[in-house]
């Protein structure tokens, strides 16, 4: 066993139960270890060993009062994983299932994703086991204020800049930013994903989904293929799924499915623009369920995932490990040739291995969904400049950056006349972080 494998084994035994973190580490190290093996400078500097532990983990209590005047207590987290390239940057997730493991895996992934963007951003992630579902507006607001009462001590525009993720959208960012401003008295770019009315960037809301579609287009072009006419199955019906769907339809592809945690909808001939607008109102404004939808040509499938339909491209956009081995087999049977990971780590390790063996092109999350953090980076730039850019400038920069990320993946992932995007993203992200760490010496 090599030194590195020994270190990974040691870290895993010291962090038992953090299975998602281990899965993310294994995914990256599968490609990074052979790459660093013959590079003395990375070996001498013990870069891999240093990257196995976050810079710091912050865990705190959030106490607030619900509408019945009862006191509620939740757990809050911020994992500041690595700030070699720039201040910690990454979203906040509010979901009842989260643990420290969730945030460690997400912050580890974010470190390499942010490096791929070429923007000066380190990796972090945080959030709470608070469940916004079924809570009143006033409860969500009070929770966000209580959460920020503690979080504000650890963040800042040159230190750590959170944004949204599952359960944290425009509304929550508004409450969080309002609380930060009230506590500190300062109005600056400490959060991204803000409403454009008070410092947010045009296209940030759409950016992850749009970026995913731009990346998919780049992949298809590299394979002498095109997006127009492709049938796409999407899981999820949140921020990322909805704006992926919007851009796909705009580009002439068809969106066959969307899903939420209770079931999926299917439109054999594709969801129309008008139907998507209805779905957006249902999910974004009414916070309803897909089962409430009543649209011609759209069927609802309770308790099922969308992968058994027929399509060319699978786009998991809900959550981690949602595509299990049986789903991977369905994706293969569906006749798909590309899986574009819009969610973070949406495939189990087993599902990834199965699809790689079948020569499926997999666009890994740290490249394919980087569009969100790219526009977050541009929001920081605009805030620092005290300017607000036009939508076209942001969108063009997003498209160009997704193409640059594609080219980094192609450079480091070339294998014969194929591109291994997972390998390319892992090594490409690692090299940037490792080179910065090397320059700082032993700290
Ligand atoms: P949202 O909260 O807007 O939507 C999440 C969607 O995923 C909902 O449809 C939700 O269904 C579904 N979902 C969540 N958890 C589960 C679960 N455990 N099982 C099944 N379905 C689930 O989140 P986003 O769209 O922002 O995030 C989706 C994914 O994209 C996440 O992996 C996130 O980390 C990633 N991502 C997000 C970015 C962003 O800018 N927002 C940027 C890059 C990546 P239901 O409503 O029923 O819970
Ligand atoms: O996973 C992600 O990249 C995000 N949730 C967005 C992070 C950000 O800082 O915009």
XYZ file of C-alpha atoms and ligand atoms in Angstrom:
501
model
C 0.000 0.000 0.000
C 1.372 3.460 -0.909
C 1.865 6.220 1.678
C -1.151 8.016 0.292
C -3.414 4.992 0.481
C -2.267 4.554 4.086
C -3.165 8.167 4.883
C -6.582 7.841 3.284
C -7.229 4.684 5.297
C -6.168 6.466 8.492
C -8.397 9.486 7.823
C -11.338 7.192 7.077
C -10.901 5.315 10.320
C -10.735 8.640 12.195
C -13.919 9.892 10.519
C -16.011 6.756 10.708
C -19.597 7.133 9.560
C -18.761 9.993 7.169
C -19.567 7.811 4.190
C -20.410 10.585 1.747
C -17.177 12.382 2.545
C -15.272 9.134 1.989
C -17.107 8.596 -1.300
C -16.130 12.091 -2.512
C -12.504 11.545 -1.433
C -12.327 8.171 -3.226
C -13.792 9.692 -6.384
C -11.143 12.428 -6.514
C -8.233 10.295 -5.350
C -8.862 7.576 -7.936
C -7.403 9.998 -10.481
C -5.252 12.259 -8.345
C -3.099 9.513 -6.776
C -1.764 8.130 -10.090
C -1.243 11.731 -11.256
C 0.828 12.840 -8.230
C 2.643 9.504 -7.979
C 5.454 10.616 -10.268
C 5.526 14.281 -9.263
C 8.030 14.773 -6.488
C 6.980 18.376 -5.764
C 3.454 17.316 -4.736
C 4.796 14.310 -2.836
C 7.366 16.378 -0.879
C 4.787 18.991 0.029
C 2.348 16.293 1.250
C -0.465 18.014 -0.640
C -2.752 14.988 -0.742
C -2.385 14.409 2.987
C -3.191 18.052 3.738
C -6.268 17.978 1.504
C -7.858 15.151 3.481
C -8.728 17.446 6.402
C -10.752 20.672 6.171
C -9.140 23.923 7.357
C -11.866 24.080 10.004
C -15.347 22.901 10.920
C -17.753 25.206 12.723
C -20.765 23.656 14.428
C -23.312 25.670 16.352
C -26.775 25.738 17.898
C -29.637 27.712 16.394
C -32.501 28.470 18.765
C -35.688 30.171 17.584
C -39.406 30.360 18.361
C -42.062 28.809 16.099
C -45.530 30.293 15.489
C -46.897 28.449 18.543
C -44.295 30.282 20.664
C -42.501 27.016 21.260
C -38.717 27.063 21.348
C -37.062 25.075 18.566
C -33.411 24.080 18.354
C -31.554 23.171 15.167
C -27.948 22.412 14.322
C -25.906 24.810 12.204
C -22.668 24.054 10.348
C -20.034 25.742 8.237
C -17.160 23.694 6.843
C -14.343 25.965 5.650
C -12.482 23.391 3.623
C -9.687 25.141 1.769
C -8.892 28.790 1.004
C -5.709 28.378 -1.037
C -7.150 29.996 -4.154
C -9.433 32.568 -2.547
C -11.871 33.073 0.337
C -14.119 30.139 1.225
C -17.127 30.038 -1.096
C -20.063 27.662 -1.265
C -23.734 27.300 -0.559
C -25.926 26.804 2.506
C -28.312 23.853 2.592
C -31.414 23.661 4.808
C -32.694 20.079 4.817
C -33.651 17.751 7.690
C -31.291 15.007 6.470
C -28.014 16.928 6.748
C -25.144 16.029 9.074
C -21.514 17.081 9.307
C -20.811 14.347 6.728
C -23.031 16.102 4.164
C -21.184 19.382 4.532
C -17.731 17.820 4.511
C -18.425 16.035 1.234
C -19.970 19.138 -0.302
C -17.144 21.444 0.864
C -14.482 19.018 -0.394
C -16.149 18.860 -3.818
C -16.648 22.623 -3.851
C -12.914 23.195 -3.395
C -12.113 21.514 -6.733
C -15.209 22.873 -8.494
C -14.314 26.441 -7.584
C -10.735 25.867 -8.714
C -12.003 24.755 -12.134
C -13.820 28.073 -12.620
C -10.523 29.971 -12.691
C -12.047 32.535 -10.305
C -10.388 33.299 -6.961
C -12.589 31.188 -4.693
C -11.774 28.548 -2.088
C -14.215 25.840 -0.999
C -16.767 25.832 1.805
C -20.287 24.659 2.552
C -22.751 24.872 5.395
C -26.342 24.907 6.484
C -28.733 23.362 8.937
C -31.096 20.462 9.580
C -33.931 23.041 9.608
C -36.727 21.983 7.227
C -38.295 24.974 5.460
C -41.136 22.734 4.197
C -44.409 23.377 5.958
C -43.035 26.396 7.847
C -44.722 29.787 7.689
C -42.955 32.802 6.150
C -42.495 34.219 9.646
C -40.912 30.979 10.889
C -38.477 30.844 7.953
C -37.545 34.471 8.628
C -36.999 33.937 12.355
C -34.925 30.834 11.696
C -32.734 32.661 9.141
C -32.209 35.513 11.617
C -31.246 33.117 14.418
C -28.925 31.194 12.079
C -27.159 34.396 11.008
C -26.869 35.572 14.602
C -24.143 32.935 14.942
C -22.897 32.489 11.365
C -22.013 36.182 10.902
C -19.005 35.751 13.188
C -17.336 33.413 10.716
C -18.073 34.964 7.302
C -17.137 38.114 5.395
C -16.604 39.292 1.809
C -12.860 38.517 1.930
C -13.161 35.545 4.238
C -16.140 33.293 3.513
C -19.066 34.036 1.196
C -22.044 31.645 1.447
C -24.839 31.326 -1.141
C -27.881 29.081 -1.702
C -28.269 25.332 -2.141
C -31.102 22.886 -1.374
C -33.788 24.660 0.679
C -32.018 28.018 0.439
C -33.209 30.190 -2.435
C -33.978 33.833 -3.054
C -36.293 34.148 -0.062
C -33.852 32.662 2.464
C -30.874 34.632 1.084
C -32.968 37.799 1.506
C -33.669 37.049 5.175
C -30.067 35.973 5.818
C -28.619 39.080 4.173
C -31.085 41.339 5.995
C -30.049 39.790 9.305
C -26.326 40.122 8.515
C -26.776 43.777 7.598
C -28.774 44.423 10.766
C -26.233 42.732 13.036
C -23.078 44.208 11.487
C -24.364 47.487 10.041
C -22.486 46.770 6.819
C -23.929 46.323 3.332
C -21.388 44.408 1.263
C -20.997 41.229 -0.766
C -20.994 38.714 2.078
C -23.589 36.455 0.431
C -24.279 35.730 -3.228
C -27.570 34.803 -4.822
C -29.025 38.082 -3.532
C -31.957 39.693 -5.246
C -30.674 42.048 -7.994
C -32.614 44.805 -6.193
C -29.934 44.845 -3.450
C -26.672 43.727 -5.010
C -27.496 40.396 -6.642
C -26.298 39.500 -10.108
C -28.452 39.121 -13.142
C -28.732 35.392 -14.095
C -27.536 34.035 -10.707
C -30.904 32.339 -10.167
C -30.697 30.670 -13.586
C -26.923 30.133 -13.615
C -26.522 26.543 -12.423
C -29.137 25.227 -14.839
C -28.007 27.380 -17.757
C -24.365 26.480 -17.088
C -25.245 22.794 -17.115
C -26.842 23.118 -20.527
C -23.864 25.092 -21.878
C -21.561 22.351 -20.611
C -23.740 19.671 -22.194
C -23.602 21.553 -25.493
C -19.803 21.691 -25.262
C -19.662 17.934 -24.673
C -21.956 17.166 -27.588
C -19.975 19.469 -29.867
C -16.749 17.733 -28.861
C -18.440 14.518 -30.029
C -19.654 16.048 -33.336
C -23.198 15.968 -32.052
C -25.748 18.646 -31.136
C -28.274 19.380 -28.420
C -31.173 20.275 -30.660
C -33.719 17.449 -30.779
C -32.249 15.561 -27.825
C -34.703 14.023 -25.336
C -33.648 14.834 -21.782
C -34.823 13.280 -18.507
C -34.342 15.550 -15.497
C -34.816 14.663 -11.829
C -35.667 17.336 -9.286
C -37.953 20.333 -9.666
C -35.998 22.910 -7.711
C -33.807 25.810 -8.758
C -31.310 23.759 -10.747
C -33.819 21.432 -12.447
C -36.215 24.203 -13.487
C -33.606 26.432 -15.128
C -31.890 23.472 -16.775
C -35.292 22.660 -18.277
C -35.855 26.268 -19.351
C -32.557 26.470 -21.238
C -32.956 23.008 -22.796
C -36.343 23.965 -24.254
C -34.892 27.270 -25.490
C -32.112 25.321 -27.228
C -34.565 23.028 -29.038
C -34.152 19.939 -26.848
C -37.146 18.289 -25.168
C -37.616 17.832 -21.463
C -39.374 14.538 -20.841
C -39.389 14.427 -17.034
C -39.047 16.374 -13.794
C -39.407 14.966 -10.277
C -39.607 15.780 -6.595
C -39.047 13.603 -3.571
C -42.534 12.055 -3.912
C -42.657 11.114 -7.611
C -42.072 12.251 -11.179
C -43.942 13.790 -14.084
C -43.541 12.667 -17.684
C -44.461 14.348 -20.953
C -43.685 11.869 -23.732
C -43.572 14.683 -26.315
C -41.736 17.115 -24.079
C -42.848 19.753 -21.571
C -43.836 22.974 -23.368
C -42.601 26.437 -22.396
C -46.099 27.316 -21.161
C -46.291 24.160 -19.058
C -42.873 24.873 -17.572
C -44.093 28.343 -16.554
C -47.024 26.681 -14.732
C -44.635 24.263 -13.003
C -42.351 27.121 -11.961
C -45.240 28.996 -10.378
C -46.320 25.803 -8.610
C -42.840 25.075 -7.220
C -41.306 28.538 -6.735
C -44.309 30.573 -5.616
C -46.891 28.158 -4.276
C -44.266 25.722 -2.932
C -46.558 22.908 -4.066
C -45.972 19.321 -5.144
C -45.726 17.952 -8.689
C -48.652 15.669 -7.817
C -50.813 18.840 -7.751
C -50.115 19.493 -11.433
C -52.955 19.071 -13.889
C -51.624 19.620 -17.412
C -52.606 17.967 -20.694
C -50.087 15.353 -21.873
C -48.289 15.226 -18.505
C -48.636 12.121 -16.346
C -47.663 11.782 -12.680
C -45.928 8.663 -11.313
C -46.163 8.416 -7.559
C -43.187 7.123 -5.576
C -41.046 6.521 -8.666
C -37.897 7.983 -10.210
C -37.835 9.140 -13.835
C -35.055 6.926 -15.200
C -37.246 4.204 -16.708
C -38.473 6.469 -19.528
C -36.826 6.748 -22.991
C -34.340 9.586 -23.517
C -30.870 10.503 -24.802
C -29.521 12.488 -21.854
C -30.023 11.888 -18.122
C -29.731 14.963 -15.891
C -29.981 14.169 -12.174
C -30.638 17.541 -10.503
C -32.068 16.658 -7.077
C -29.604 15.361 -4.500
C -26.612 13.138 -3.699
C -26.715 9.399 -4.388
C -30.175 9.641 -5.953
C -29.042 7.448 -8.901
C -28.540 3.970 -7.493
C -27.419 0.885 -9.351
C -30.946 -0.049 -10.520
C -31.411 3.503 -11.825
C -28.060 3.303 -13.633
C -29.267 0.148 -15.362
C -32.455 1.967 -16.360
C -30.377 4.840 -17.735
C -28.466 2.405 -19.877
C -31.667 0.638 -21.007
C -33.213 4.006 -21.850
C -30.615 4.356 -24.596
C -28.952 7.403 -23.053
C -25.401 8.262 -24.056
C -24.692 11.119 -21.636
C -25.282 11.665 -17.916
C -24.915 15.303 -16.932
C -24.619 15.701 -13.151
C -26.529 18.834 -12.228
C -26.820 17.872 -8.540
C -23.732 17.342 -6.386
C -22.552 13.687 -6.389
C -25.913 12.388 -7.659
C -24.569 8.928 -8.564
C -23.601 6.280 -6.036
C -20.081 4.910 -6.526
C -21.622 1.660 -7.780
C -23.799 3.485 -10.320
C -20.798 5.514 -11.540
C -18.662 2.373 -11.967
C -21.455 0.586 -13.825
C -22.028 3.436 -16.281
C -18.306 4.046 -16.831
C -17.866 0.395 -17.723
C -20.620 0.805 -20.307
C -18.721 3.769 -21.832
C -21.368 6.279 -20.857
C -20.135 9.882 -21.029
C -20.499 11.294 -17.514
C -20.189 15.036 -16.946
C -19.192 15.239 -13.249
C -20.922 17.721 -10.975
C -17.811 19.703 -10.138
C -17.642 20.721 -13.805
C -21.237 20.476 -15.042
C -22.919 22.404 -12.215
C -20.158 24.993 -11.716
C -22.271 27.667 -13.453
C -23.939 28.659 -10.175
C -20.711 29.401 -8.379
C -19.291 31.037 -11.519
C -22.027 33.656 -11.453
C -21.641 33.890 -7.673
C -18.010 34.777 -8.374
C -19.185 37.407 -10.847
C -21.624 38.732 -8.228
C -18.666 39.203 -5.860
C -16.810 41.068 -8.583
C -19.783 43.362 -9.207
C -20.208 44.007 -5.464
C -16.505 44.849 -5.113
C -16.715 47.189 -8.113
C -19.938 48.764 -6.774
C -21.399 48.036 -10.179
C -24.108 45.928 -11.684
C -23.402 44.251 -15.025
C -25.950 43.751 -17.770
C -27.462 40.287 -18.238
C -25.796 39.741 -21.577
C -22.317 40.324 -20.145
C -22.964 37.879 -17.281
C -24.418 35.252 -19.611
C -21.550 35.529 -22.093
C -18.996 35.241 -19.293
C -20.849 32.194 -17.966
C -20.817 30.516 -21.392
C -17.139 31.279 -21.902
C -16.232 29.981 -18.440
C -18.171 26.730 -18.949
C -16.242 26.262 -22.202
C -12.958 26.885 -20.356
C -13.954 24.253 -17.782
C -14.768 21.859 -20.612
C -11.319 22.468 -22.087
C -9.572 21.837 -18.752
C -11.468 18.517 -18.500
C -10.415 17.670 -22.062
C -6.778 18.533 -21.320
C -6.430 16.410 -18.182
C -8.993 13.757 -19.108
C -7.828 12.834 -22.561
C -7.685 9.083 -22.979
C -7.042 8.031 -26.582
C -9.595 9.822 -28.707
C -12.045 9.965 -25.789
C -12.405 12.446 -22.936
C -12.796 11.084 -19.416
C -14.557 14.112 -17.910
C -14.472 12.761 -14.353
C -10.704 12.295 -14.483
C -10.185 15.635 -16.228
C -12.219 17.580 -13.650
C -10.553 15.851 -10.703
C -7.007 16.437 -11.902
C -7.691 19.897 -13.338
C -9.210 21.085 -10.038
C -6.482 19.438 -7.970
C -3.592 21.026 -9.889
C -4.822 24.581 -9.252
C -5.393 24.004 -5.535
C -2.132 22.075 -5.099
C -0.012 24.691 -6.877
C -1.400 27.457 -4.666
C -0.818 25.379 -1.521
C 2.769 24.666 -2.612
C 3.475 28.377 -3.012
C 2.469 29.129 0.596
C 4.994 26.795 2.184
C 4.200 24.742 5.247
C 1.019 26.207 6.769
P -33.864 23.062 -4.398
O -34.098 23.056 -2.938
O -34.272 24.244 -5.191
O -34.531 21.784 -5.086
C -34.168 20.501 -4.691
C -34.960 19.497 -5.500
O -34.431 18.209 -5.233
C -36.430 19.447 -5.142
O -37.166 19.080 -6.254
C -36.467 18.369 -4.059
O -37.733 17.728 -3.969
C -35.427 17.404 -4.572
N -34.792 16.717 -3.436
C -34.083 17.289 -2.436
N -33.673 16.361 -1.547
C -34.154 15.191 -2.020
C -34.033 13.874 -1.556
N -33.374 13.564 -0.427
N -34.621 12.897 -2.313
C -35.287 13.209 -3.456
N -35.417 14.461 -3.934
C -34.850 15.425 -3.228
O -32.288 22.793 -4.565
P -31.345 23.104 -5.819
O -32.091 22.920 -7.079
O -30.664 24.380 -5.532
O -30.257 21.945 -5.661
C -30.349 20.698 -6.332
C -28.969 20.076 -6.419
O -28.102 20.955 -7.165
C -28.252 19.842 -5.091
O -27.440 18.695 -5.198
C -27.362 21.069 -4.961
O -26.250 20.830 -4.122
C -26.930 21.247 -6.398
N -26.439 22.565 -6.757
C -27.158 23.690 -6.505
C -26.672 24.921 -6.896
C -27.445 26.167 -6.699
O -26.951 27.228 -7.106
N -28.632 26.151 -6.129
C -25.361 25.056 -7.547
C -24.721 23.791 -7.845
C -25.255 22.618 -7.432
P -38.710 18.132 -2.755
O -39.164 19.523 -3.069
O -39.792 17.113 -2.793
O -37.861 18.068 -1.523
O -22.953 23.580 -5.064
C -22.771 24.754 -5.451
O -21.899 25.052 -6.270
C -23.665 25.790 -4.909
N -24.572 25.484 -4.140
C -23.450 27.230 -5.277
C -22.338 27.838 -4.465
C -22.186 29.327 -4.614
O -21.387 29.864 -3.843
O -22.823 29.943 -5.467
